[in-house]
PDB file of C-alpha atoms in Angstrom:
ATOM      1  CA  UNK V 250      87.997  -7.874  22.934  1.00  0.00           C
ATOM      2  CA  UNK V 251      87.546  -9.062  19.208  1.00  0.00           C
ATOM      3  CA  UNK V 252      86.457  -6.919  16.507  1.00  0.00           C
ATOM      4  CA  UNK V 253      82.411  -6.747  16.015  1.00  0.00           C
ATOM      5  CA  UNK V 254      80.988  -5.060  13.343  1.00  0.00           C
ATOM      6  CA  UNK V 255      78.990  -1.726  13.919  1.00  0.00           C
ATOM      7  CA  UNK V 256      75.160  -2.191  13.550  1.00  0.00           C
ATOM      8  CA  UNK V 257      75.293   1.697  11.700  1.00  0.00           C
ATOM      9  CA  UNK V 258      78.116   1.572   9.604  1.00  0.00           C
ATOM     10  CA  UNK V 259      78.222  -2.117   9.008  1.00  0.00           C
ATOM     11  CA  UNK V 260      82.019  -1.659   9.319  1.00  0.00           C
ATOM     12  CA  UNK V 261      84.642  -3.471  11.851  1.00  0.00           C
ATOM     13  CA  UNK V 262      85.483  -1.661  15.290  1.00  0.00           C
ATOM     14  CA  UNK V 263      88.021  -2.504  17.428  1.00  0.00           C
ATOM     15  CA  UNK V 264      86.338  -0.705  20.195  1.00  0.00           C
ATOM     16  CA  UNK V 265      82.671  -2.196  20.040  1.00  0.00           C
ATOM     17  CA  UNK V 266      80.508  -1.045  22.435  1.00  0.00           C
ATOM     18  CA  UNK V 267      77.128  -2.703  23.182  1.00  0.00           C
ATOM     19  CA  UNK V 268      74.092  -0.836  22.783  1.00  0.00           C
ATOM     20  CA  UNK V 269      71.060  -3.365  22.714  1.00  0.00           C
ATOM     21  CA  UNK V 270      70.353  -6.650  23.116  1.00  0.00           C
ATOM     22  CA  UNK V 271      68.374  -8.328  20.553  1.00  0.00           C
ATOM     23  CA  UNK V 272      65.762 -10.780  21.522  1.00  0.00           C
ATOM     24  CA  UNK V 273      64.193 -13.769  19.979  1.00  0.00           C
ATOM     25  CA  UNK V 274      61.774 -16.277  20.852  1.00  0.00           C
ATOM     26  CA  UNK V 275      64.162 -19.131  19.407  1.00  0.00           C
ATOM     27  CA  UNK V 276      67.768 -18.072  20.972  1.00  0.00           C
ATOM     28  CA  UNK V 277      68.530 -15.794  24.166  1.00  0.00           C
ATOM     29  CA  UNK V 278      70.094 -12.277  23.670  1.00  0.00           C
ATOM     30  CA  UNK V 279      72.749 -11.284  21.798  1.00  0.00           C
ATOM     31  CA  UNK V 280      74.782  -8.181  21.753  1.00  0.00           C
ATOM     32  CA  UNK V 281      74.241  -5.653  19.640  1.00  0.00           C
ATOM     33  CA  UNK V 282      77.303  -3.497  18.803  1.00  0.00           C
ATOM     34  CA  UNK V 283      78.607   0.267  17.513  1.00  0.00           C
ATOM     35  CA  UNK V 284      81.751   1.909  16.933  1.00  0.00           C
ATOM     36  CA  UNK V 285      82.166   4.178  19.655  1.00  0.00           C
ATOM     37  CA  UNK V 286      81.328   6.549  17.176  1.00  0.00           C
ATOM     38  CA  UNK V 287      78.136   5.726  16.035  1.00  0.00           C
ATOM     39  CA  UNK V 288      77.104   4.327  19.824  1.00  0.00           C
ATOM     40  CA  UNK V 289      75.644   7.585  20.975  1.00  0.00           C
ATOM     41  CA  UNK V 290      72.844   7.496  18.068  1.00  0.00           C
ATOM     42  CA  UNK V 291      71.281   4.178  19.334  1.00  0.00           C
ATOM     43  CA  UNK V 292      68.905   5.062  22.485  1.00  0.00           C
ATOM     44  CA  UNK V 293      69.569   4.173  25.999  1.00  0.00           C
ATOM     45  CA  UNK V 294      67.839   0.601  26.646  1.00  0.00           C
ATOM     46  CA  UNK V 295      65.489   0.075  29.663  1.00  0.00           C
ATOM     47  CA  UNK V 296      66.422  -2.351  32.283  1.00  0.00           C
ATOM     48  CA  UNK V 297      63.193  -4.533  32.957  1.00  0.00           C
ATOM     49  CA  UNK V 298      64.829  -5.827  36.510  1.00  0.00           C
ATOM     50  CA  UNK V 299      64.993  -2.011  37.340  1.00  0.00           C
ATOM     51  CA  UNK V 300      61.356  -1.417  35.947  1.00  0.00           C
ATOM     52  CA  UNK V 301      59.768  -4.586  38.082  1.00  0.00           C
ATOM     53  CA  UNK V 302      61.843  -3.051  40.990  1.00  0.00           C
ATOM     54  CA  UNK V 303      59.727   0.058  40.610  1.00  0.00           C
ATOM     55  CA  UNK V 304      56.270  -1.291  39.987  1.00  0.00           C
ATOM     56  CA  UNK V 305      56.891  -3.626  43.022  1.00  0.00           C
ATOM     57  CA  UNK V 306      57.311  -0.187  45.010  1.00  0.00           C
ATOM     58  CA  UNK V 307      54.575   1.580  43.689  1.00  0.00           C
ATOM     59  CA  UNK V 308      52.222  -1.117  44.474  1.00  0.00           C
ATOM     60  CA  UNK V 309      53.547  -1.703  48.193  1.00  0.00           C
ATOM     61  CA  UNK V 310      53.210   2.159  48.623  1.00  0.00           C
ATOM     62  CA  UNK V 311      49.514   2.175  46.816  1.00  0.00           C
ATOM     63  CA  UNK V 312      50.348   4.251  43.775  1.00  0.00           C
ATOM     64  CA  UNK V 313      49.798   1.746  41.274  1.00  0.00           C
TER      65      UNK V 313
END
């Protein structure tokens, strides 16, 4: 993998991982990326197919 710079430190990691996926109404997604040291300060993201999974449940089963 190439080097990505760290959206805390603003410096180069060799060992980016992801931790968000920025939006915008122009563009699709793009990766958001820490050093594996700063990764564990950015908060888990929600997965929206996992969320409309569980509303679809909880209306089938009457609890929504």
């Amino acid at each position: 993998m190439t080097s990505q710079i760290c959206a805390s430190c603003d410096k180069p990691t060799s060992m980016p991982v992801v931790v968000a996926i920025e939006h915008s109404a122009s563009a699709g997604g793009r990766p958001i990326y820490a050093c594996p040291e700063h990764a564990s300060r950015f908060p888990q993201q929600r997965d929206p197919l996992a969320e409309l999974a569980s509303l679809r449940r909880a209306r089938q089963l009457g609890s929504a």
